[in-house]
Amino acid sequence: ITSKETTTIPITTEADDATAADPYYRRTILSNNETKRSIVTTTLPSAGLDSDGLRLYFTSLGLSESELVAICGAHDLGRHVTLLNMTKSCLKILTRDCLENAPVSIPFVSKDPDTFSNEYYKALLRWYDRNVTLGEVAFIPTDVNLVVDEGLRVYVEKYAKDEGLFFREFTIAYQKLVDATATSIGAY
């Protein structure tokens, strides 16, 4: 992985190759019985998880709170699907196929979705202060939880101020995530 300053994040794995794809649903449901949005039922985190659900999901993979916020910084890159220009038939049923083949994808942060930086955290703080313009950001609920939750916002503020710290923490978090999920054998 390379950032705008060509910082390289080395990733190693000693995990065996997976013999099958990870199941979509977890074998063990994670819940703290707080709210329905805290329950983790799938092997990938749902975009609708609240901050407790994010903590449950990422701590089950061995990540700390600071590392879960760091790994969410990957949303600085790339795009996510939107309902724009989706056919009426897909809008009625919203199947996985409809979402995966959505005609429009939009960036989480529009400034430069192809450059890895700490802009995601700066944009989250601008959003929290209600200081963004229309179209500047397109966050999903899990993104917003990072600044609405006081405990997680501390890390958002740190990473917004110090890109080097973010890169270092992201490297550690990403390596832990790879180590925890590189194989489907007994991972869930």
Short mmCIF file of C-alpha atoms in Angstrom, two decimals:
data_model
loop_
_atom_site.label_atom_id
_atom_site.label_comp_id
_atom_site.label_asym_id
_atom_site.label_seq_id
_atom_site.Cartn_x
_atom_site.Cartn_y
_atom_site.Cartn_z
CA ILE A 1 0.00 0.00 0.00
CA THR A 2 1.44 3.38 -0.95
CA SER A 3 0.45 6.88 0.18
CA LYS A 4 0.86 10.23 -1.54
CA GLU A 5 4.39 10.46 -0.11
CA THR A 6 5.09 6.93 -1.38
CA THR A 7 5.08 5.53 2.13
CA THR A 8 5.00 1.77 1.80
CA ILE A 9 3.07 -0.39 4.23
CA PRO A 10 4.60 -3.88 4.19
CA ILE A 11 2.09 -6.66 4.73
CA THR A 12 3.08 -10.22 5.45
CA THR A 13 0.97 -13.26 6.06
CA GLU A 14 1.86 -16.72 7.16
CA ALA A 15 -1.70 -17.93 6.94
CA ASP A 16 -2.56 -20.91 4.77
CA ASP A 17 -4.51 -20.16 1.65
CA ALA A 18 -8.22 -20.37 2.23
CA THR A 19 -9.87 -23.54 1.00
CA ALA A 20 -13.21 -21.74 0.60
CA ALA A 21 -14.62 -18.24 0.78
CA ASP A 22 -15.47 -16.96 4.23
CA PRO A 23 -19.12 -17.46 5.02
CA TYR A 24 -21.29 -14.37 4.77
CA TYR A 25 -22.84 -15.02 8.17
CA ARG A 26 -20.72 -15.45 11.29
CA ARG A 27 -20.81 -18.79 13.05
CA THR A 28 -20.97 -16.95 16.36
CA ILE A 29 -23.14 -13.86 16.67
CA LEU A 30 -21.51 -10.99 18.58
CA SER A 31 -23.82 -8.97 20.80
CA ASN A 32 -23.66 -6.82 23.88
CA ASN A 33 -27.46 -6.58 23.95
CA GLU A 34 -27.35 -2.79 23.77
CA THR A 35 -29.25 -2.11 20.53
CA LYS A 36 -30.14 -3.96 17.34
CA ARG A 37 -27.48 -1.88 15.54
CA SER A 38 -24.82 -3.30 17.89
CA ILE A 39 -25.36 -6.92 16.86
CA VAL A 40 -22.72 -8.33 14.50
CA THR A 41 -24.09 -11.17 12.35
CA THR A 42 -21.90 -11.04 9.24
CA THR A 43 -18.22 -11.62 8.51
CA LEU A 44 -17.89 -8.08 7.13
CA PRO A 45 -19.04 -5.16 9.28
CA SER A 46 -22.43 -3.77 8.33
CA ALA A 47 -22.52 -0.12 7.25
CA GLY A 48 -25.29 0.38 9.83
CA LEU A 49 -23.38 -0.74 12.92
CA ASP A 50 -23.34 1.69 15.81
CA SER A 51 -20.12 2.42 17.72
CA ASP A 52 -20.70 -0.50 20.11
CA GLY A 53 -21.14 -2.83 17.14
CA LEU A 54 -17.91 -1.52 15.59
CA ARG A 55 -16.10 -2.18 18.85
CA LEU A 56 -17.52 -5.71 19.06
CA TYR A 57 -16.58 -6.52 15.48
CA PHE A 58 -13.04 -5.16 15.52
CA THR A 59 -12.13 -6.35 19.03
CA SER A 60 -13.20 -9.84 17.95
CA LEU A 61 -10.38 -9.55 15.38
CA GLY A 62 -7.89 -8.37 18.01
CA LEU A 63 -7.94 -4.64 17.19
CA SER A 64 -8.00 -1.90 19.82
CA GLU A 65 -10.21 1.21 19.62
CA SER A 66 -7.38 3.29 18.14
CA GLU A 67 -6.73 0.55 15.56
CA LEU A 68 -10.40 0.29 14.59
CA VAL A 69 -10.46 4.05 13.94
CA ALA A 70 -7.18 3.77 12.01
CA ILE A 71 -8.46 0.93 9.80
CA CYS A 72 -11.58 2.96 8.99
CA GLY A 73 -9.18 5.49 7.46
CA ALA A 74 -9.15 3.19 4.43
CA HIS A 75 -12.38 5.01 3.52
CA ASP A 76 -10.11 7.85 2.41
CA LEU A 77 -9.60 5.70 -0.68
CA GLY A 78 -12.15 4.55 -3.16
CA ARG A 79 -15.88 4.77 -3.47
CA HIS A 80 -19.09 3.15 -2.30
CA VAL A 81 -22.36 2.38 -4.02
CA THR A 82 -25.27 4.78 -4.04
CA LEU A 83 -28.88 4.47 -5.07
CA LEU A 84 -28.46 7.13 -7.77
CA ASN A 85 -29.66 5.94 -11.19
CA MET A 86 -30.58 2.52 -9.84
CA THR A 87 -33.52 0.89 -11.63
CA LYS A 88 -36.92 0.94 -9.93
CA SER A 89 -36.99 -2.85 -9.84
CA CYS A 90 -33.69 -2.90 -7.90
CA LEU A 91 -34.83 -0.10 -5.58
CA LYS A 92 -37.87 -2.19 -4.63
CA ILE A 93 -35.90 -5.24 -3.55
CA LEU A 94 -32.30 -3.98 -2.99
CA THR A 95 -30.72 -7.38 -3.46
CA ARG A 96 -27.01 -7.94 -3.02
CA ASP A 97 -26.70 -8.25 -6.82
CA CYS A 98 -28.39 -4.85 -7.30
CA LEU A 99 -26.02 -3.21 -4.84
CA GLU A 100 -22.89 -4.86 -6.22
CA ASN A 101 -23.81 -3.78 -9.74
CA ALA A 102 -25.02 -0.28 -8.86
CA PRO A 103 -24.58 2.14 -11.76
CA VAL A 104 -23.06 4.92 -9.62
CA SER A 105 -20.31 4.80 -7.02
CA ILE A 106 -19.33 7.89 -5.07
CA PRO A 107 -16.27 8.67 -2.93
CA PHE A 108 -16.51 8.87 0.85
CA VAL A 109 -14.43 12.05 0.66
CA SER A 110 -14.49 13.81 -2.70
CA LYS A 111 -11.23 15.77 -2.34
CA ASP A 112 -8.97 13.01 -3.73
CA PRO A 113 -10.42 9.47 -3.48
CA ASP A 114 -7.36 7.92 -5.13
CA THR A 115 -4.73 9.23 -2.67
CA PHE A 116 -4.14 7.72 0.76
CA SER A 117 -3.92 10.45 3.40
CA ASN A 118 -5.55 11.60 6.64
CA GLU A 119 -8.08 13.75 4.77
CA TYR A 120 -10.86 11.32 5.79
CA TYR A 121 -10.41 12.32 9.45
CA LYS A 122 -10.26 16.02 8.66
CA ALA A 123 -13.49 15.66 6.67
CA LEU A 124 -15.16 13.76 9.54
CA LEU A 125 -14.34 16.62 11.91
CA ARG A 126 -15.61 19.21 9.41
CA TRP A 127 -18.82 17.17 9.09
CA TYR A 128 -19.15 17.00 12.89
CA ASP A 129 -18.75 20.80 13.08
CA ARG A 130 -21.33 21.11 10.25
CA ASN A 131 -18.71 22.76 8.09
CA VAL A 132 -18.92 20.73 4.85
CA THR A 133 -20.42 21.65 1.53
CA LEU A 134 -22.96 19.59 -0.38
CA GLY A 135 -21.19 16.78 -2.21
CA GLU A 136 -17.94 17.12 -0.26
CA VAL A 137 -18.51 13.94 1.75
CA ALA A 138 -20.70 10.86 1.48
CA PHE A 139 -20.23 9.06 4.77
CA ILE A 140 -21.99 5.89 5.83
CA PRO A 141 -23.32 5.47 9.40
CA THR A 142 -20.18 3.68 10.64
CA ASP A 143 -18.09 6.67 9.54
CA VAL A 144 -20.30 9.11 11.40
CA ASN A 145 -20.12 6.98 14.55
CA LEU A 146 -16.39 7.66 14.72
CA VAL A 147 -17.02 11.33 15.52
CA VAL A 148 -20.34 11.08 17.33
CA ASP A 149 -18.88 8.64 19.88
CA GLU A 150 -16.65 10.68 22.22
CA GLY A 151 -14.27 7.79 22.89
CA LEU A 152 -13.62 7.17 19.20
CA ARG A 153 -13.54 10.87 18.27
CA VAL A 154 -10.33 11.24 20.31
CA TYR A 155 -8.54 9.08 17.73
CA VAL A 156 -10.18 10.87 14.79
CA GLU A 157 -8.78 14.13 16.16
CA LYS A 158 -5.30 12.63 16.63
CA TYR A 159 -5.17 11.20 13.10
CA ALA A 160 -6.52 14.45 11.60
CA LYS A 161 -3.66 16.35 13.22
CA ASP A 162 -0.85 13.87 12.58
CA GLU A 163 -0.77 11.99 9.27
CA GLY A 164 2.43 10.17 10.24
CA LEU A 165 0.75 8.81 13.37
CA PHE A 166 -2.20 7.68 11.25
CA PHE A 167 0.11 5.87 8.79
CA ARG A 168 1.95 4.11 11.62
CA GLU A 169 -1.28 3.05 13.39
CA PHE A 170 -2.90 2.01 10.10
CA THR A 171 0.08 -0.20 9.28
CA ILE A 172 -0.25 -2.03 12.60
CA ALA A 173 -4.05 -2.29 12.35
CA TYR A 174 -3.95 -3.51 8.76
CA GLN A 175 -1.37 -6.16 9.57
CA LYS A 176 -3.53 -7.36 12.50
CA LEU A 177 -6.58 -7.45 10.23
CA VAL A 178 -4.71 -9.48 7.61
CA ASP A 179 -3.40 -11.86 10.27
CA ALA A 180 -6.88 -12.32 11.74
CA THR A 181 -8.74 -12.80 8.47
CA ALA A 182 -6.31 -14.09 5.84
CA THR A 183 -7.78 -17.57 5.99
CA SER A 184 -11.29 -18.84 6.42
CA ILE A 185 -10.12 -21.94 8.27
CA GLY A 186 -11.56 -21.48 11.74
CA ALA A 187 -11.57 -17.68 11.46
CA TYR A 188 -15.20 -17.32 12.39
#
